[in-house]
Amino acid sequence: MLAGGRSSRAHAHKGCRRIEGHSWLYRQCRHLRSQGFRQVRVVLGFSAMHTARCAPPEVRRIWNRNRARAPFASLCAGLRGVHGPTLVLPVDAWPPSRATIYRLRQGLRGARAATPTWGGRAGHPVLLSDDLTTAIARLASSTKERLDHVLASAGARRIAVQDRSIRRNMNRRRDWSLYLRCRKLRRPLWTD
């Protein structure tokens, strides 16, 4: 879980926003655990101490000391020492559906990475193979490097999913309102 940004558009750290009694980061981490991910790591950067308190106690917290060097530095910090396929999810993304995660796991077979698409456009999360996880962790935290460029050069497999939430982010007040409306109306967050 990448939670090291400034949250400048949200005017407060997105991960610490409270929803139904818990922080967004807490809810995201618990959601991933419920989807079968044994270890959840949260990469912290700006406002690290405050954000660390918003995560559940069982997650591993990683401080990105190069936070000013762009989001890729957070990714590199979070992947160091990880073994096996790794799901990468920014804190401001909607929680991925069980079906989307299943499709990504299926799509990763024989590929270095799997990224979901809805309507032909890529979204979050991204599932990395063990060898690509290791390769990214070894990269220098360059300010010029971006995950989408690494995925393109690695030949990431694009997986069509029936989940429009892969394209949604929680950047502005209206994004949070939409998410809460869907929860309150008990509308499915996903279309699959």
Tab-separated table of N, CA and C in Angstrom, residues 37-134:
chain	number	residue	atom	x	y	z
A	37	PHE	N	-4.167	-11.827	1.289
A	37	PHE	CA	-2.783	-11.358	1.307
A	37	PHE	C	-2.249	-11.484	2.734
A	38	ARG	N	-1.238	-12.329	2.915
A	38	ARG	CA	-0.709	-12.621	4.244
A	38	ARG	C	-0.057	-11.410	4.887
A	39	GLN	N	0.758	-10.733	4.110
A	39	GLN	CA	1.467	-9.579	4.663
A	39	GLN	C	1.072	-8.331	3.886
A	40	VAL	N	0.705	-7.315	4.614
A	40	VAL	CA	0.401	-6.020	4.008
A	40	VAL	C	1.455	-5.048	4.507
A	41	ARG	N	2.084	-4.361	3.563
A	41	ARG	CA	3.076	-3.343	3.887
A	41	ARG	C	2.507	-1.984	3.521
A	42	VAL	N	2.762	-1.011	4.377
A	42	VAL	CA	2.352	0.367	4.117
A	42	VAL	C	3.617	1.192	4.010
A	43	VAL	N	3.811	1.834	2.871
A	43	VAL	CA	4.982	2.684	2.665
A	43	VAL	C	4.589	4.106	3.020
A	44	LEU	N	5.320	4.687	3.954
A	44	LEU	CA	5.036	6.021	4.480
A	44	LEU	C	6.085	7.006	3.997
A	45	GLY	N	5.691	8.246	3.862
A	45	GLY	CA	6.613	9.288	3.428
A	45	GLY	C	6.305	10.574	4.162
A	46	PHE	N	5.627	11.495	3.477
A	46	PHE	CA	5.218	12.750	4.099
A	46	PHE	C	4.200	12.439	5.200
A	47	SER	N	4.287	13.136	6.314
A	47	SER	CA	3.392	12.921	7.475
A	47	SER	C	3.433	11.475	7.952
A	48	ALA	N	4.617	10.879	7.930
A	48	ALA	CA	4.754	9.450	8.225
A	48	ALA	C	4.258	9.078	9.619
A	49	MET	N	4.593	9.829	10.626
A	49	MET	CA	4.195	9.465	11.986
A	49	MET	C	2.684	9.503	12.135
A	50	HIS	N	2.057	10.520	11.586
A	50	HIS	CA	0.598	10.632	11.656
A	50	HIS	C	-0.061	9.489	10.880
A	51	THR	N	0.421	9.226	9.684
A	51	THR	CA	-0.165	8.185	8.839
A	51	THR	C	0.049	6.801	9.445
A	52	ALA	N	1.184	6.561	10.071
A	52	ALA	CA	1.465	5.256	10.680
A	52	ALA	C	0.428	4.897	11.729
A	53	ARG	N	-0.079	5.891	12.441
A	53	ARG	CA	-1.089	5.631	13.467
A	53	ARG	C	-2.444	5.253	12.870
A	54	CYS	N	-2.641	5.494	11.593
A	54	CYS	CA	-3.919	5.199	10.937
A	54	CYS	C	-3.988	3.777	10.386
A	55	ALA	N	-2.878	3.066	10.403
A	55	ALA	CA	-2.825	1.695	9.873
A	55	ALA	C	-3.118	0.693	10.987
A	56	PRO	N	-3.669	-0.465	10.653
A	56	PRO	CA	-3.879	-1.489	11.678
A	56	PRO	C	-2.541	-1.955	12.254
A	57	PRO	N	-2.531	-2.431	13.483
A	57	PRO	CA	-1.260	-2.786	14.134
A	57	PRO	C	-0.499	-3.922	13.458
A	58	GLU	N	-1.186	-4.812	12.749
A	58	GLU	CA	-0.497	-5.984	12.187
A	58	GLU	C	0.235	-5.712	10.870
A	59	VAL	N	0.074	-4.538	10.290
A	59	VAL	CA	0.757	-4.275	9.018
A	59	VAL	C	2.188	-3.815	9.273
A	60	ARG	N	3.017	-4.064	8.301
A	60	ARG	CA	4.417	-3.620	8.386
A	60	ARG	C	4.514	-2.216	7.822
A	61	ARG	N	5.113	-1.319	8.575
A	61	ARG	CA	5.276	0.071	8.155
A	61	ARG	C	6.696	0.269	7.651
A	62	ILE	N	6.811	0.895	6.486
A	62	ILE	CA	8.114	1.147	5.890
A	62	ILE	C	8.220	2.643	5.628
A	63	TRP	N	9.266	3.247	6.151
A	63	TRP	CA	9.472	4.677	5.957
A	63	TRP	C	10.332	4.891	4.723
A	64	ASN	N	9.817	5.653	3.786
A	64	ASN	CA	10.577	6.015	2.598
A	64	ASN	C	11.345	7.288	2.914
A	65	ARG	N	12.612	7.157	3.101
A	65	ARG	CA	13.431	8.319	3.452
A	65	ARG	C	13.712	9.215	2.245
A	66	ASN	N	13.447	8.725	1.038
A	66	ASN	CA	13.640	9.516	-0.187
A	66	ASN	C	12.302	10.031	-0.715
A	67	ARG	N	11.391	10.387	0.153
A	67	ARG	CA	10.026	10.740	-0.259
A	67	ARG	C	9.959	11.902	-1.246
A	68	ALA	N	10.918	12.782	-1.208
A	68	ALA	CA	10.908	13.924	-2.119
A	68	ALA	C	11.310	13.522	-3.539
A	69	ARG	N	11.752	12.274	-3.718
A	69	ARG	CA	12.244	11.831	-5.026
A	69	ARG	C	11.164	11.183	-5.877
A	70	ALA	N	9.914	11.425	-5.585
A	70	ALA	CA	8.782	10.971	-6.390
A	70	ALA	C	8.231	9.634	-5.899
A	71	PRO	N	7.031	9.255	-6.373
A	71	PRO	CA	6.380	8.029	-5.909
A	71	PRO	C	7.169	6.755	-6.173
A	72	PHE	N	8.008	6.749	-7.195
A	72	PHE	CA	8.745	5.531	-7.507
A	72	PHE	C	9.688	5.155	-6.371
A	73	ALA	N	10.198	6.143	-5.648
A	73	ALA	CA	11.064	5.863	-4.502
A	73	ALA	C	10.289	5.115	-3.421
A	74	SER	N	9.012	5.461	-3.231
A	74	SER	CA	8.171	4.740	-2.269
A	74	SER	C	7.980	3.298	-2.701
A	75	LEU	N	7.760	3.105	-3.982
A	75	LEU	CA	7.587	1.749	-4.500
A	75	LEU	C	8.842	0.914	-4.260
A	76	CYS	N	10.001	1.461	-4.591
A	76	CYS	CA	11.271	0.741	-4.390
A	76	CYS	C	11.464	0.390	-2.921
A	77	ALA	N	11.181	1.330	-2.029
A	77	ALA	CA	11.336	1.086	-0.595
A	77	ALA	C	10.399	-0.023	-0.131
A	78	GLY	N	9.178	-0.007	-0.607
A	78	GLY	CA	8.206	-1.000	-0.196
A	78	GLY	C	8.490	-2.400	-0.703
A	79	LEU	N	9.156	-2.508	-1.842
A	79	LEU	CA	9.407	-3.817	-2.438
A	79	LEU	C	10.686	-4.484	-1.946
A	80	ARG	N	11.546	-3.738	-1.278
A	80	ARG	CA	12.799	-4.331	-0.797
A	80	ARG	C	12.517	-5.441	0.209
A	81	GLY	N	13.077	-6.596	-0.048
A	81	GLY	CA	12.916	-7.730	0.848
A	81	GLY	C	11.643	-8.534	0.653
A	82	VAL	N	10.848	-8.181	-0.339
A	82	VAL	CA	9.607	-8.913	-0.612
A	82	VAL	C	9.923	-10.102	-1.506
A	83	HIS	N	9.293	-11.234	-1.224
A	83	HIS	CA	9.456	-12.435	-2.041
A	83	HIS	C	8.081	-12.896	-2.482
A	84	GLY	N	7.968	-13.218	-3.741
A	84	GLY	CA	6.698	-13.695	-4.279
A	84	GLY	C	5.953	-12.590	-5.000
A	85	PRO	N	4.869	-12.946	-5.665
A	85	PRO	CA	4.061	-11.940	-6.364
A	85	PRO	C	3.571	-10.866	-5.388
A	86	THR	N	3.510	-9.642	-5.862
A	86	THR	CA	3.181	-8.511	-5.003
A	86	THR	C	2.119	-7.635	-5.640
A	87	LEU	N	1.090	-7.332	-4.859
A	87	LEU	CA	0.033	-6.423	-5.294
A	87	LEU	C	0.427	-5.015	-4.872
A	88	VAL	N	0.408	-4.082	-5.814
A	88	VAL	CA	0.750	-2.686	-5.529
A	88	VAL	C	-0.525	-1.860	-5.652
A	89	LEU	N	-0.878	-1.176	-4.560
A	89	LEU	CA	-2.115	-0.396	-4.517
A	89	LEU	C	-1.837	0.953	-3.861
A	90	PRO	N	-2.143	2.044	-4.547
A	90	PRO	CA	-2.012	3.352	-3.896
A	90	PRO	C	-3.134	3.534	-2.876
A	91	VAL	N	-2.858	4.290	-1.833
A	91	VAL	CA	-3.833	4.474	-0.769
A	91	VAL	C	-5.098	5.167	-1.265
A	92	ASP	N	-5.003	5.953	-2.330
A	92	ASP	CA	-6.176	6.698	-2.782
A	92	ASP	C	-7.029	5.955	-3.812
A	93	ALA	N	-6.761	4.665	-4.008
A	93	ALA	CA	-7.568	3.870	-4.941
A	93	ALA	C	-8.715	3.205	-4.193
A	94	TRP	N	-9.795	2.926	-4.910
A	94	TRP	CA	-10.894	2.165	-4.321
A	94	TRP	C	-10.411	0.748	-4.054
A	95	PRO	N	-10.982	0.071	-3.076
A	95	PRO	CA	-10.554	-1.309	-2.802
A	95	PRO	C	-10.896	-2.222	-3.973
A	96	PRO	N	-9.953	-3.057	-4.395
A	96	PRO	CA	-10.212	-3.935	-5.544
A	96	PRO	C	-11.171	-5.068	-5.170
A	97	SER	N	-11.989	-5.462	-6.118
A	97	SER	CA	-12.943	-6.546	-5.874
A	97	SER	C	-12.228	-7.891	-5.849
A	98	ARG	N	-12.865	-8.861	-5.250
A	98	ARG	CA	-12.341	-10.226	-5.203
A	98	ARG	C	-12.143	-10.752	-6.624
A	99	ALA	N	-13.104	-10.468	-7.516
A	99	ALA	CA	-13.009	-10.948	-8.900
A	99	ALA	C	-11.832	-10.302	-9.634
A	100	THR	N	-11.572	-9.029	-9.383
A	100	THR	CA	-10.444	-8.353	-10.023
A	100	THR	C	-9.123	-8.966	-9.561
A	101	ILE	N	-9.001	-9.204	-8.278
A	101	ILE	CA	-7.774	-9.817	-7.767
A	101	ILE	C	-7.607	-11.222	-8.345
A	102	TYR	N	-8.686	-11.971	-8.422
A	102	TYR	CA	-8.625	-13.314	-9.013
A	102	TYR	C	-8.155	-13.243	-10.464
A	103	ARG	N	-8.716	-12.306	-11.250
A	103	ARG	CA	-8.336	-12.164	-12.661
A	103	ARG	C	-6.869	-11.759	-12.789
A	104	LEU	N	-6.394	-10.897	-11.909
A	104	LEU	CA	-4.977	-10.504	-11.946
A	104	LEU	C	-4.082	-11.700	-11.632
A	105	ARG	N	-4.465	-12.491	-10.648
A	105	ARG	CA	-3.664	-13.674	-10.308
A	105	ARG	C	-3.617	-14.648	-11.483
A	106	GLN	N	-4.746	-14.839	-12.145
A	106	GLN	CA	-4.780	-15.711	-13.321
A	106	GLN	C	-3.932	-15.124	-14.452
A	107	GLY	N	-4.025	-13.818	-14.644
A	107	GLY	CA	-3.300	-13.144	-15.719
A	107	GLY	C	-1.800	-13.087	-15.516
A	108	LEU	N	-1.361	-13.226	-14.272
A	108	LEU	CA	0.071	-13.155	-13.987
A	108	LEU	C	0.808	-14.420	-14.419
A	109	ARG	N	0.089	-15.498	-14.622
A	109	ARG	CA	0.742	-16.752	-15.036
A	109	ARG	C	1.472	-16.557	-16.353
A	110	GLY	N	2.775	-16.750	-16.318
A	110	GLY	CA	3.588	-16.598	-17.515
A	110	GLY	C	3.899	-15.160	-17.886
A	111	ALA	N	3.571	-14.213	-17.023
A	111	ALA	CA	3.835	-12.796	-17.304
A	111	ALA	C	4.648	-12.205	-16.156
A	112	ARG	N	5.228	-11.048	-16.394
A	112	ARG	CA	5.999	-10.374	-15.347
A	112	ARG	C	5.131	-9.439	-14.513
A	113	ALA	N	3.988	-9.033	-15.072
A	113	ALA	CA	3.072	-8.153	-14.338
A	113	ALA	C	1.698	-8.256	-14.974
A	114	ALA	N	0.678	-7.973	-14.173
A	114	ALA	CA	-0.698	-7.941	-14.666
A	114	ALA	C	-1.344	-6.668	-14.156
A	115	THR	N	-1.954	-5.947	-15.073
A	115	THR	CA	-2.621	-4.700	-14.717
A	115	THR	C	-4.059	-4.747	-15.224
A	116	PRO	N	-5.039	-4.315	-14.418
A	116	PRO	CA	-6.430	-4.396	-14.850
A	116	PRO	C	-6.802	-3.267	-15.803
A	117	THR	N	-7.738	-3.565	-16.685
A	117	THR	CA	-8.280	-2.525	-17.563
A	117	THR	C	-9.801	-2.579	-17.503
A	118	TRP	N	-10.402	-1.431	-17.636
A	118	TRP	CA	-11.856	-1.321	-17.745
A	118	TRP	C	-12.121	-0.324	-18.860
A	119	GLY	N	-12.878	-0.744	-19.831
A	119	GLY	CA	-13.119	0.141	-20.972
A	119	GLY	C	-11.854	0.454	-21.740
A	120	GLY	N	-10.880	-0.469	-21.718
A	120	GLY	CA	-9.634	-0.277	-22.449
A	120	GLY	C	-8.602	0.585	-21.746
A	121	ARG	N	-8.921	1.101	-20.567
A	121	ARG	CA	-7.992	1.970	-19.839
A	121	ARG	C	-7.503	1.287	-18.569
A	122	ALA	N	-6.212	1.401	-18.319
A	122	ALA	CA	-5.591	0.740	-17.172
A	122	ALA	C	-5.959	1.424	-15.865
A	123	GLY	N	-5.852	0.660	-14.789
A	123	GLY	CA	-6.155	1.198	-13.472
A	123	GLY	C	-5.339	0.514	-12.391
A	124	HIS	N	-5.878	0.513	-11.178
A	124	HIS	CA	-5.210	-0.052	-10.001
A	124	HIS	C	-6.015	-1.232	-9.502
A	125	PRO	N	-5.383	-2.174	-8.842
A	125	PRO	CA	-3.975	-2.322	-8.490
A	125	PRO	C	-3.184	-3.011	-9.595
A	126	VAL	N	-1.898	-3.189	-9.375
A	126	VAL	CA	-1.013	-3.893	-10.294
A	126	VAL	C	-0.440	-5.087	-9.536
A	127	LEU	N	-0.402	-6.236	-10.195
A	127	LEU	CA	0.193	-7.427	-9.588
A	127	LEU	C	1.523	-7.693	-10.277
A	128	LEU	N	2.598	-7.725	-9.490
A	128	LEU	CA	3.952	-7.922	-10.008
A	128	LEU	C	4.412	-9.347	-9.733
A	129	SER	N	5.129	-9.927	-10.679
A	129	SER	CA	5.727	-11.248	-10.464
A	129	SER	C	6.886	-11.114	-9.488
A	130	ASP	N	7.340	-12.252	-8.979
A	130	ASP	CA	8.461	-12.259	-8.046
A	130	ASP	C	9.705	-11.633	-8.673
A	131	ASP	N	10.020	-11.992	-9.937
A	131	ASP	CA	11.251	-11.459	-10.543
A	131	ASP	C	11.147	-9.966	-10.826
A	132	LEU	N	9.970	-9.468	-11.198
A	132	LEU	CA	9.838	-8.027	-11.437
A	132	LEU	C	9.866	-7.272	-10.110
A	133	THR	N	9.273	-7.846	-9.069
A	133	THR	CA	9.336	-7.234	-7.733
A	133	THR	C	10.787	-7.053	-7.311
A	134	THR	N	11.588	-8.095	-7.473
A	134	THR	CA	13.008	-8.038	-7.111
A	134	THR	C	13.754	-7.014	-7.967
